[in-house]
């Protein structure tokens, strides 16, 4: 399988420069050995803007005219809508029912056409629209352009903390972890890149152990509050993770919520549960992790206001 390279990631970085924020590394106030990479500060509130912007930048003229389509629980849909609007490209997002209203509202605010469907039908509906309209499918993670764009998170980490020992990355579909692991493997192979996922959506851990994609039904993955991590790996992302990821750990719902509360109260970052899982691993699974200077990627902050108010009260 044709895996993404460091050259691909560097090419993506050039596409991102006009649109995507180069997020800083922030020292965690409660842990001298932990830095936070707050992708929640992006204009769309998540790292997804990186891959989406790169994918739109690589469209040919015919593709730009026909528009783009994706399926997303929220963050990738927002990112693609934002990137498409900036480029003057029509955008349609197929959203699973039950996605946070705040994310749906922002997709529409960025000019996307939003279609709500049962969770199990999201990909099929997106593919049908592509077949009927000729629009270009831009998947949330199962795409080399997306992986290369997300990999710029990894190159920035190495630029800002060259002696980083451990990078903790949330895993849903695996695009971010694939890109970050690719960058770190090329630039600093001694750094351990560890994936983190909810116990209630641990398909990546099972897939890596089995050596093949082991999909979990939506009835299982939709139990987790980390709505951005409910998707399964693809063959493409599994190939990257098998080759380049150094390990994977899981965290509980209680640990995710506690980590979100710590980030909100302690680091003054607005985060959604999906964005807190890497920090949860550092807080509650340190015995399963390599030692040393650690970066936790805070992937997003598009949280429902009612849930945010609840998380603020978590010690």
Short mmCIF file of N, CA, C and O in Angstrom, two decimals, residues 107-244:
data_model
loop_
_atom_site.label_atom_id
_atom_site.label_comp_id
_atom_site.label_asym_id
_atom_site.label_seq_id
_atom_site.Cartn_x
_atom_site.Cartn_y
_atom_site.Cartn_z
N UNK A 107 -21.38 24.00 10.69
CA UNK A 107 -21.25 23.56 9.29
C UNK A 107 -22.14 24.41 8.39
O UNK A 107 -21.72 24.86 7.32
N UNK A 108 -23.37 24.60 8.82
CA UNK A 108 -24.30 25.41 8.03
C UNK A 108 -23.83 26.87 7.96
O UNK A 108 -23.94 27.52 6.91
N UNK A 109 -23.29 27.37 9.06
CA UNK A 109 -22.80 28.75 9.07
C UNK A 109 -21.64 28.94 8.10
O UNK A 109 -21.45 30.03 7.55
N UNK A 110 -20.86 27.89 7.88
CA UNK A 110 -19.76 27.95 6.92
C UNK A 110 -20.22 27.70 5.49
O UNK A 110 -19.40 27.62 4.58
N UNK A 111 -21.53 27.55 5.28
CA UNK A 111 -22.07 27.48 3.93
C UNK A 111 -22.32 26.09 3.39
O UNK A 111 -22.67 25.93 2.21
N UNK A 112 -22.15 25.06 4.22
CA UNK A 112 -22.35 23.69 3.74
C UNK A 112 -23.83 23.32 3.71
O UNK A 112 -24.62 23.79 4.52
N UNK A 113 -24.18 22.45 2.77
CA UNK A 113 -25.48 21.78 2.79
C UNK A 113 -25.34 20.56 3.69
O UNK A 113 -24.45 19.74 3.50
N UNK A 114 -26.20 20.45 4.70
CA UNK A 114 -26.11 19.39 5.70
C UNK A 114 -27.28 18.42 5.55
O UNK A 114 -28.43 18.85 5.50
N UNK A 115 -26.96 17.13 5.46
CA UNK A 115 -27.97 16.09 5.40
C UNK A 115 -27.82 15.18 6.61
O UNK A 115 -26.75 14.60 6.83
N UNK A 116 -28.88 15.05 7.41
CA UNK A 116 -28.85 14.19 8.59
C UNK A 116 -29.39 12.81 8.22
O UNK A 116 -30.47 12.69 7.63
N UNK A 117 -28.63 11.76 8.58
CA UNK A 117 -29.01 10.39 8.24
C UNK A 117 -28.72 9.49 9.43
O UNK A 117 -27.95 9.84 10.32
N UNK A 118 -29.31 8.29 9.48
CA UNK A 118 -28.93 7.32 10.52
C UNK A 118 -27.43 7.04 10.46
O UNK A 118 -26.85 7.00 9.37
N UNK A 119 -26.77 6.87 11.61
CA UNK A 119 -25.32 6.72 11.63
C UNK A 119 -24.77 5.66 10.68
O UNK A 119 -23.74 5.88 10.02
N UNK A 120 -25.44 4.53 10.57
CA UNK A 120 -24.92 3.45 9.73
C UNK A 120 -24.99 3.76 8.24
O UNK A 120 -24.37 3.06 7.43
N UNK A 121 -25.69 4.83 7.86
CA UNK A 121 -25.88 5.14 6.44
C UNK A 121 -25.01 6.29 5.95
O UNK A 121 -25.07 6.67 4.77
N UNK A 122 -24.18 6.85 6.82
CA UNK A 122 -23.47 8.08 6.46
C UNK A 122 -22.59 7.91 5.23
O UNK A 122 -22.60 8.74 4.32
N UNK A 123 -21.80 6.86 5.17
CA UNK A 123 -20.91 6.66 4.03
C UNK A 123 -21.71 6.35 2.76
O UNK A 123 -21.42 6.91 1.69
N UNK A 124 -22.72 5.48 2.87
CA UNK A 124 -23.50 5.11 1.68
C UNK A 124 -24.19 6.32 1.06
O UNK A 124 -24.23 6.47 -0.17
N UNK A 125 -24.72 7.20 1.89
CA UNK A 125 -25.39 8.38 1.37
C UNK A 125 -24.39 9.31 0.70
O UNK A 125 -24.65 9.87 -0.39
N UNK A 126 -23.23 9.49 1.31
CA UNK A 126 -22.20 10.33 0.70
C UNK A 126 -21.78 9.78 -0.65
O UNK A 126 -21.62 10.52 -1.63
N UNK A 127 -21.61 8.47 -0.73
CA UNK A 127 -21.22 7.85 -2.00
C UNK A 127 -22.31 7.99 -3.06
O UNK A 127 -22.01 8.18 -4.23
N UNK A 128 -23.56 7.93 -2.64
CA UNK A 128 -24.66 8.11 -3.58
C UNK A 128 -24.67 9.52 -4.16
O UNK A 128 -24.88 9.71 -5.37
N UNK A 129 -24.41 10.50 -3.32
CA UNK A 129 -24.37 11.89 -3.80
C UNK A 129 -23.24 12.06 -4.81
O UNK A 129 -23.40 12.72 -5.84
N UNK A 130 -22.11 11.45 -4.53
CA UNK A 130 -20.98 11.52 -5.46
C UNK A 130 -21.36 10.91 -6.81
O UNK A 130 -21.10 11.47 -7.88
N UNK A 131 -22.01 9.74 -6.75
CA UNK A 131 -22.39 9.05 -7.99
C UNK A 131 -23.40 9.87 -8.80
O UNK A 131 -23.36 9.89 -10.04
N UNK A 132 -24.30 10.56 -8.10
CA UNK A 132 -25.36 11.30 -8.79
C UNK A 132 -24.91 12.66 -9.29
O UNK A 132 -25.40 13.15 -10.31
N UNK A 133 -23.98 13.29 -8.56
CA UNK A 133 -23.62 14.68 -8.87
C UNK A 133 -22.24 14.85 -9.49
O UNK A 133 -21.96 15.90 -10.08
N UNK A 134 -21.38 13.85 -9.32
CA UNK A 134 -20.01 13.99 -9.79
C UNK A 134 -19.12 14.77 -8.85
O UNK A 134 -17.97 15.08 -9.17
N UNK A 135 -19.64 15.13 -7.67
CA UNK A 135 -18.83 15.83 -6.69
C UNK A 135 -17.68 14.93 -6.21
O UNK A 135 -17.71 13.72 -6.37
N UNK A 136 -16.69 15.55 -5.60
CA UNK A 136 -15.49 14.84 -5.15
C UNK A 136 -15.66 14.45 -3.68
O UNK A 136 -15.93 15.31 -2.83
N UNK A 137 -15.50 13.16 -3.39
CA UNK A 137 -15.57 12.71 -2.01
C UNK A 137 -14.28 13.03 -1.28
O UNK A 137 -13.18 12.69 -1.75
N UNK A 138 -14.40 13.69 -0.15
CA UNK A 138 -13.24 13.99 0.71
C UNK A 138 -13.49 13.32 2.05
O UNK A 138 -14.15 13.88 2.93
N UNK A 139 -13.02 12.09 2.23
CA UNK A 139 -13.32 11.34 3.45
C UNK A 139 -12.69 11.99 4.68
O UNK A 139 -11.73 12.77 4.57
N UNK A 140 -13.19 11.67 5.86
CA UNK A 140 -12.63 12.25 7.08
C UNK A 140 -11.20 11.80 7.38
O UNK A 140 -10.45 12.52 8.03
N UNK A 141 -10.82 10.60 6.93
CA UNK A 141 -9.49 10.09 7.28
C UNK A 141 -8.92 9.13 6.25
O UNK A 141 -7.71 8.98 6.14
N UNK A 142 -9.76 8.47 5.47
CA UNK A 142 -9.32 7.42 4.55
C UNK A 142 -8.85 8.02 3.23
O UNK A 142 -9.39 7.75 2.16
N UNK A 143 -7.79 8.83 3.29
CA UNK A 143 -7.35 9.58 2.12
C UNK A 143 -5.92 10.05 2.39
O UNK A 143 -5.64 10.63 3.45
N UNK A 144 -5.03 9.86 1.43
CA UNK A 144 -3.63 10.26 1.62
C UNK A 144 -3.50 11.76 1.81
O UNK A 144 -2.64 12.23 2.56
N UNK A 145 -4.34 12.55 1.13
CA UNK A 145 -4.27 14.00 1.29
C UNK A 145 -4.62 14.41 2.72
O UNK A 145 -3.99 15.31 3.30
N UNK A 146 -5.62 13.75 3.29
CA UNK A 146 -6.02 14.05 4.66
C UNK A 146 -4.92 13.67 5.63
O UNK A 146 -4.54 14.44 6.53
N UNK A 147 -4.36 12.48 5.48
CA UNK A 147 -3.30 12.03 6.38
C UNK A 147 -2.10 12.97 6.30
O UNK A 147 -1.51 13.33 7.33
N UNK A 148 -1.71 13.38 5.09
CA UNK A 148 -0.57 14.28 4.93
C UNK A 148 -0.84 15.62 5.63
O UNK A 148 0.04 16.17 6.31
N UNK A 149 -2.04 16.15 5.46
CA UNK A 149 -2.37 17.40 6.13
C UNK A 149 -2.32 17.29 7.64
O UNK A 149 -1.75 18.15 8.33
N UNK A 150 -2.89 16.21 8.18
CA UNK A 150 -2.87 16.03 9.64
C UNK A 150 -1.43 15.82 10.14
O UNK A 150 -1.11 16.14 11.28
N UNK A 151 -0.57 15.26 9.29
CA UNK A 151 0.81 15.02 9.70
C UNK A 151 1.58 16.27 10.04
O UNK A 151 2.61 16.22 10.72
N UNK A 152 1.09 17.44 9.58
CA UNK A 152 1.78 18.69 9.92
C UNK A 152 1.75 18.98 11.42
O UNK A 152 2.59 19.72 11.92
N UNK A 153 0.79 18.38 12.14
CA UNK A 153 0.81 18.48 13.60
C UNK A 153 2.12 17.90 14.13
O UNK A 153 2.76 18.46 15.04
N UNK A 154 2.56 16.79 13.55
CA UNK A 154 3.79 16.15 14.00
C UNK A 154 5.03 16.96 13.69
O UNK A 154 5.94 17.06 14.53
N UNK A 155 5.12 17.54 12.49
CA UNK A 155 6.31 18.32 12.16
C UNK A 155 6.41 19.56 13.05
O UNK A 155 7.51 19.96 13.45
N UNK A 156 5.27 20.16 13.38
CA UNK A 156 5.29 21.33 14.27
C UNK A 156 5.75 20.94 15.67
O UNK A 156 6.48 21.70 16.33
N UNK A 157 5.32 19.79 16.15
CA UNK A 157 5.76 19.34 17.48
C UNK A 157 7.27 19.20 17.52
O UNK A 157 7.94 19.67 18.46
N UNK A 158 7.85 18.58 16.52
CA UNK A 158 9.31 18.39 16.49
C UNK A 158 10.02 19.74 16.37
O UNK A 158 11.06 19.96 16.99
N UNK A 159 9.48 20.66 15.57
CA UNK A 159 10.09 21.98 15.46
C UNK A 159 10.13 22.70 16.81
O UNK A 159 11.12 23.37 17.14
N UNK A 160 9.06 22.56 17.59
CA UNK A 160 8.94 23.31 18.84
C UNK A 160 9.54 22.60 20.04
O UNK A 160 9.91 23.25 21.02
N UNK A 161 9.61 21.27 19.99
CA UNK A 161 10.18 20.50 21.11
C UNK A 161 11.03 19.37 20.50
O UNK A 161 10.61 18.22 20.46
N UNK A 162 12.23 19.71 20.02
CA UNK A 162 13.04 18.73 19.28
C UNK A 162 13.39 17.48 20.08
O UNK A 162 13.62 16.42 19.49
N UNK A 163 13.43 17.59 21.40
CA UNK A 163 13.80 16.43 22.22
C UNK A 163 12.58 15.73 22.83
O UNK A 163 12.68 15.08 23.87
N UNK A 164 11.43 15.85 22.18
CA UNK A 164 10.22 15.19 22.66
C UNK A 164 10.43 13.68 22.72
O UNK A 164 11.03 13.09 21.82
N UNK A 165 9.96 13.05 23.79
CA UNK A 165 10.12 11.61 23.98
C UNK A 165 8.85 10.82 23.63
O UNK A 165 8.94 9.69 23.18
N UNK A 166 7.68 11.42 23.91
CA UNK A 166 6.41 10.72 23.73
C UNK A 166 5.40 11.69 23.14
O UNK A 166 5.30 12.84 23.59
N UNK A 167 4.64 11.23 22.15
CA UNK A 167 3.51 12.00 21.63
C UNK A 167 2.26 11.15 21.75
O UNK A 167 2.22 10.01 21.27
N UNK A 168 1.24 11.69 22.42
CA UNK A 168 -0.03 11.01 22.62
C UNK A 168 -1.06 11.58 21.66
O UNK A 168 -1.29 12.80 21.64
N UNK A 169 -1.69 10.70 20.87
CA UNK A 169 -2.59 11.14 19.81
C UNK A 169 -3.92 10.39 19.90
O UNK A 169 -3.92 9.15 19.89
N UNK A 170 -5.05 11.09 19.97
CA UNK A 170 -6.34 10.39 19.93
C UNK A 170 -6.51 9.63 18.61
O UNK A 170 -6.03 10.06 17.56
N UNK A 171 -7.22 8.50 18.68
CA UNK A 171 -7.46 7.69 17.50
C UNK A 171 -8.96 7.46 17.32
O UNK A 171 -9.61 6.91 18.20
N UNK A 172 -9.48 7.90 16.19
CA UNK A 172 -10.83 7.57 15.77
C UNK A 172 -10.71 6.76 14.49
O UNK A 172 -10.48 5.57 14.49
N UNK A 173 -10.78 7.47 13.35
CA UNK A 173 -10.51 6.82 12.08
C UNK A 173 -9.05 6.59 11.81
O UNK A 173 -8.69 5.81 10.93
N UNK A 174 -8.19 7.28 12.55
CA UNK A 174 -6.76 7.03 12.47
C UNK A 174 -5.98 7.95 11.56
O UNK A 174 -4.76 7.80 11.42
N UNK A 175 -6.62 8.94 10.94
CA UNK A 175 -5.90 9.83 10.03
C UNK A 175 -4.86 10.68 10.74
O UNK A 175 -3.73 10.83 10.26
N UNK A 176 -5.22 11.27 11.88
CA UNK A 176 -4.28 12.10 12.62
C UNK A 176 -3.11 11.27 13.14
O UNK A 176 -1.94 11.64 12.97
N UNK A 177 -3.41 10.13 13.75
CA UNK A 177 -2.33 9.29 14.28
C UNK A 177 -1.42 8.80 13.16
O UNK A 177 -0.20 8.71 13.33
N UNK A 178 -2.00 8.48 12.00
CA UNK A 178 -1.19 8.05 10.86
C UNK A 178 -0.22 9.14 10.43
O UNK A 178 0.97 8.89 10.18
N UNK A 179 -0.73 10.37 10.31
CA UNK A 179 0.12 11.47 9.87
C UNK A 179 1.18 11.84 10.89
O UNK A 179 2.35 12.05 10.54
N UNK A 180 0.78 11.92 12.16
CA UNK A 180 1.74 12.29 13.20
C UNK A 180 2.82 11.21 13.34
O UNK A 180 4.02 11.52 13.46
N UNK A 181 2.43 9.96 13.31
CA UNK A 181 3.41 8.87 13.41
C UNK A 181 4.36 8.88 12.23
O UNK A 181 5.56 8.60 12.37
N UNK A 182 3.86 9.21 11.05
CA UNK A 182 4.71 9.30 9.87
C UNK A 182 5.76 10.39 10.05
O UNK A 182 6.96 10.19 9.78
N UNK A 183 5.33 11.57 10.51
CA UNK A 183 6.26 12.68 10.70
C UNK A 183 7.31 12.35 11.76
O UNK A 183 8.51 12.59 11.55
N UNK A 184 6.88 11.80 12.88
CA UNK A 184 7.83 11.50 13.96
C UNK A 184 8.78 10.39 13.58
O UNK A 184 9.97 10.44 13.92
N UNK A 185 8.30 9.38 12.88
CA UNK A 185 9.17 8.29 12.47
C UNK A 185 10.31 8.80 11.58
O UNK A 185 11.45 8.34 11.67
N UNK A 186 9.99 9.79 10.74
CA UNK A 186 10.99 10.33 9.83
C UNK A 186 11.93 11.32 10.51
O UNK A 186 13.14 11.34 10.23
N UNK A 187 11.39 12.16 11.38
CA UNK A 187 12.16 13.26 11.95
C UNK A 187 12.83 12.91 13.27
O UNK A 187 13.91 13.42 13.58
N UNK A 188 12.19 12.08 14.08
CA UNK A 188 12.75 11.72 15.39
C UNK A 188 12.29 10.30 15.73
O UNK A 188 11.36 10.09 16.53
N UNK A 189 12.95 9.31 15.15
CA UNK A 189 12.50 7.93 15.33
C UNK A 189 12.57 7.42 16.75
O UNK A 189 11.91 6.43 17.08
N UNK A 190 13.31 8.10 17.62
CA UNK A 190 13.38 7.66 19.02
C UNK A 190 12.15 8.04 19.81
O UNK A 190 11.92 7.55 20.92
N UNK A 191 11.31 8.93 19.27
CA UNK A 191 10.09 9.35 19.96
C UNK A 191 9.01 8.28 19.82
O UNK A 191 8.77 7.76 18.73
N UNK A 192 8.36 7.95 20.92
CA UNK A 192 7.26 6.99 20.90
C UNK A 192 5.95 7.72 20.62
O UNK A 192 5.60 8.67 21.32
N UNK A 193 5.26 7.30 19.57
CA UNK A 193 3.93 7.85 19.26
C UNK A 193 2.90 6.83 19.71
O UNK A 193 2.86 5.70 19.21
N UNK A 194 2.07 7.22 20.66
CA UNK A 194 1.10 6.32 21.28
C UNK A 194 -0.31 6.81 20.96
O UNK A 194 -0.66 7.97 21.20
N UNK A 195 -1.12 5.92 20.42
CA UNK A 195 -2.52 6.24 20.18
C UNK A 195 -3.35 6.06 21.43
O UNK A 195 -3.02 5.24 22.29
N UNK A 196 -4.42 6.85 21.54
CA UNK A 196 -5.31 6.77 22.69
C UNK A 196 -6.75 6.76 22.18
O UNK A 196 -7.12 7.58 21.34
N UNK A 197 -7.55 5.83 22.69
CA UNK A 197 -8.96 5.79 22.30
C UNK A 197 -9.82 5.41 23.50
O UNK A 197 -9.33 4.86 24.49
N UNK A 198 -11.11 5.70 23.42
CA UNK A 198 -12.01 5.33 24.53
C UNK A 198 -12.15 3.81 24.64
O UNK A 198 -12.16 3.10 23.62
N UNK A 199 -12.29 3.31 25.84
CA UNK A 199 -12.57 1.89 26.03
C UNK A 199 -13.84 1.46 25.31
O UNK A 199 -13.95 0.33 24.82
N UNK A 200 -14.80 2.36 25.22
CA UNK A 200 -16.08 2.03 24.60
C UNK A 200 -16.06 2.13 23.08
O UNK A 200 -17.07 1.88 22.43
N UNK A 201 -14.92 2.49 22.52
CA UNK A 201 -14.77 2.54 21.05
C UNK A 201 -13.35 2.11 20.70
O UNK A 201 -12.64 2.78 19.96
N UNK A 202 -12.96 0.95 21.21
CA UNK A 202 -11.57 0.50 21.11
C UNK A 202 -11.33 -0.40 19.91
O UNK A 202 -10.58 -1.38 19.99
N UNK A 203 -11.91 -0.05 18.78
CA UNK A 203 -11.72 -0.87 17.58
C UNK A 203 -10.30 -0.81 17.05
O UNK A 203 -9.80 -1.78 16.48
N UNK A 204 -9.62 0.31 17.23
CA UNK A 204 -8.24 0.41 16.73
C UNK A 204 -7.32 -0.54 17.49
O UNK A 204 -6.48 -1.21 16.87
N UNK A 205 -7.46 -0.60 18.79
CA UNK A 205 -6.64 -1.54 19.56
C UNK A 205 -6.90 -2.97 19.11
O UNK A 205 -5.96 -3.74 18.90
N UNK A 206 -8.16 -3.31 18.90
CA UNK A 206 -8.49 -4.67 18.46
C UNK A 206 -7.98 -4.92 17.05
O UNK A 206 -7.47 -6.01 16.74
N UNK A 207 -8.09 -3.93 16.18
CA UNK A 207 -7.63 -4.09 14.80
C UNK A 207 -6.11 -4.27 14.74
O UNK A 207 -5.60 -5.11 13.98
N UNK A 208 -5.39 -3.50 15.54
CA UNK A 208 -3.94 -3.63 15.55
C UNK A 208 -3.52 -4.99 16.08
O UNK A 208 -2.57 -5.61 15.58
N UNK A 209 -4.22 -5.49 17.09
CA UNK A 209 -3.90 -6.81 17.64
C UNK A 209 -4.19 -7.92 16.63
O UNK A 209 -3.45 -8.91 16.53
N UNK A 210 -5.26 -7.74 15.84
CA UNK A 210 -5.67 -8.77 14.88
C UNK A 210 -4.92 -8.68 13.56
O UNK A 210 -4.90 -9.64 12.78
N UNK A 211 -4.33 -7.52 13.28
CA UNK A 211 -3.65 -7.33 12.01
C UNK A 211 -4.60 -7.09 10.85
O UNK A 211 -4.21 -7.21 9.69
N UNK A 212 -5.83 -6.73 11.13
CA UNK A 212 -6.83 -6.44 10.11
C UNK A 212 -7.87 -5.50 10.72
O UNK A 212 -7.97 -5.38 11.94
N UNK A 213 -8.60 -4.83 9.85
CA UNK A 213 -9.64 -3.93 10.36
C UNK A 213 -10.75 -4.75 11.00
O UNK A 213 -11.34 -5.63 10.36
N UNK A 214 -11.00 -4.47 12.28
CA UNK A 214 -12.10 -5.12 13.02
C UNK A 214 -13.12 -4.03 13.33
O UNK A 214 -12.97 -3.27 14.29
N UNK A 215 -14.15 -3.90 12.52
CA UNK A 215 -15.13 -2.83 12.75
C UNK A 215 -16.00 -3.09 13.96
O UNK A 215 -16.37 -4.23 14.24
N UNK A 216 -16.31 -2.02 14.68
CA UNK A 216 -17.27 -2.07 15.77
C UNK A 216 -18.58 -1.44 15.29
O UNK A 216 -18.56 -0.38 14.66
N UNK A 217 -19.69 -2.05 15.63
CA UNK A 217 -20.99 -1.51 15.27
C UNK A 217 -21.24 -0.17 15.96
O UNK A 217 -20.72 0.09 17.06
N UNK A 218 -22.06 0.65 15.32
CA UNK A 218 -22.35 1.96 15.90
C UNK A 218 -23.04 1.83 17.26
O UNK A 218 -22.91 2.72 18.11
N UNK A 219 -23.76 0.74 17.48
CA UNK A 219 -24.41 0.56 18.78
C UNK A 219 -23.36 0.49 19.91
O UNK A 219 -23.65 0.85 21.05
N UNK A 220 -22.17 0.05 19.58
CA UNK A 220 -21.09 -0.01 20.57
C UNK A 220 -20.35 1.33 20.66
O UNK A 220 -20.20 1.90 21.74
N UNK A 221 -19.89 1.85 19.52
CA UNK A 221 -19.05 3.05 19.56
C UNK A 221 -19.83 4.29 20.01
O UNK A 221 -19.23 5.21 20.56
N UNK A 222 -21.15 4.31 19.78
CA UNK A 222 -21.93 5.48 20.17
C UNK A 222 -22.18 5.55 21.67
O UNK A 222 -22.82 6.49 22.16
N UNK A 223 -21.64 4.61 22.43
CA UNK A 223 -21.74 4.69 23.89
C UNK A 223 -20.79 5.73 24.47
O UNK A 223 -21.02 6.25 25.57
N UNK A 224 -19.71 6.04 23.76
CA UNK A 224 -18.73 6.96 24.32
C UNK A 224 -19.16 8.42 24.12
O UNK A 224 -19.76 8.77 23.10
N UNK A 225 -18.80 9.26 25.08
CA UNK A 225 -19.06 10.69 24.97
C UNK A 225 -18.11 11.35 23.97
O UNK A 225 -18.37 12.47 23.53
N UNK A 226 -17.04 10.67 23.61
CA UNK A 226 -16.05 11.21 22.66
C UNK A 226 -16.56 10.99 21.24
O UNK A 226 -16.13 10.08 20.53
N UNK A 227 -17.50 11.84 20.81
CA UNK A 227 -18.20 11.59 19.55
C UNK A 227 -17.29 11.63 18.33
O UNK A 227 -17.58 11.04 17.31
N UNK A 228 -16.16 12.33 18.41
CA UNK A 228 -15.24 12.38 17.29
C UNK A 228 -14.41 11.12 17.11
O UNK A 228 -13.68 11.00 16.13
N UNK A 229 -14.52 10.18 18.05
CA UNK A 229 -13.69 8.97 18.01
C UNK A 229 -14.54 7.71 17.85
O UNK A 229 -14.11 6.62 18.21
N UNK A 230 -15.71 7.84 17.29
CA UNK A 230 -16.62 6.70 17.15
C UNK A 230 -16.44 5.95 15.84
O UNK A 230 -17.06 4.91 15.64
N UNK A 231 -15.60 6.45 14.96
CA UNK A 231 -15.41 5.80 13.66
C UNK A 231 -14.37 4.69 13.74
O UNK A 231 -13.51 4.68 14.62
N UNK A 232 -14.43 3.77 12.78
CA UNK A 232 -13.48 2.66 12.70
C UNK A 232 -12.31 3.04 11.80
O UNK A 232 -12.39 3.95 10.98
N UNK A 233 -11.21 2.30 11.95
CA UNK A 233 -10.08 2.46 11.05
C UNK A 233 -10.46 2.05 9.63
O UNK A 233 -11.44 1.33 9.41
N UNK A 234 -9.66 2.49 8.67
CA UNK A 234 -9.76 2.00 7.30
C UNK A 234 -8.52 1.14 7.01
O UNK A 234 -7.57 1.10 7.81
N UNK A 235 -8.52 0.48 5.88
CA UNK A 235 -7.34 -0.30 5.49
C UNK A 235 -6.12 0.61 5.38
O UNK A 235 -5.01 0.23 5.77
N UNK A 236 -6.32 1.84 4.88
CA UNK A 236 -5.21 2.76 4.70
C UNK A 236 -4.64 3.22 6.04
O UNK A 236 -3.42 3.22 6.24
N UNK A 237 -5.51 3.61 6.96
CA UNK A 237 -4.99 4.08 8.25
C UNK A 237 -4.41 2.92 9.05
O UNK A 237 -3.39 3.08 9.74
N UNK A 238 -5.02 1.74 8.97
CA UNK A 238 -4.44 0.60 9.68
C UNK A 238 -3.03 0.30 9.17
O UNK A 238 -2.13 0.01 9.97
N UNK A 239 -2.82 0.39 7.87
CA UNK A 239 -1.49 0.14 7.32
C UNK A 239 -0.47 1.12 7.88
O UNK A 239 0.66 0.73 8.23
N UNK A 240 -0.84 2.39 8.00
CA UNK A 240 0.07 3.37 8.59
C UNK A 240 0.35 3.07 10.06
O UNK A 240 1.49 3.12 10.51
N UNK A 241 -0.71 2.77 10.81
CA UNK A 241 -0.54 2.56 12.24
C UNK A 241 0.24 1.29 12.54
O UNK A 241 1.07 1.25 13.47
N UNK A 242 0.02 0.24 11.78
CA UNK A 242 0.78 -1.00 11.98
C UNK A 242 2.26 -0.76 11.75
O UNK A 242 3.11 -1.33 12.44
N UNK A 243 2.57 0.09 10.78
CA UNK A 243 3.96 0.33 10.42
C UNK A 243 4.65 1.35 11.31
O UNK A 243 5.86 1.27 11.53
N UNK A 244 3.89 2.30 11.86
CA UNK A 244 4.53 3.48 12.45
C UNK A 244 4.10 3.82 13.87
O UNK A 244 4.79 4.59 14.55
#
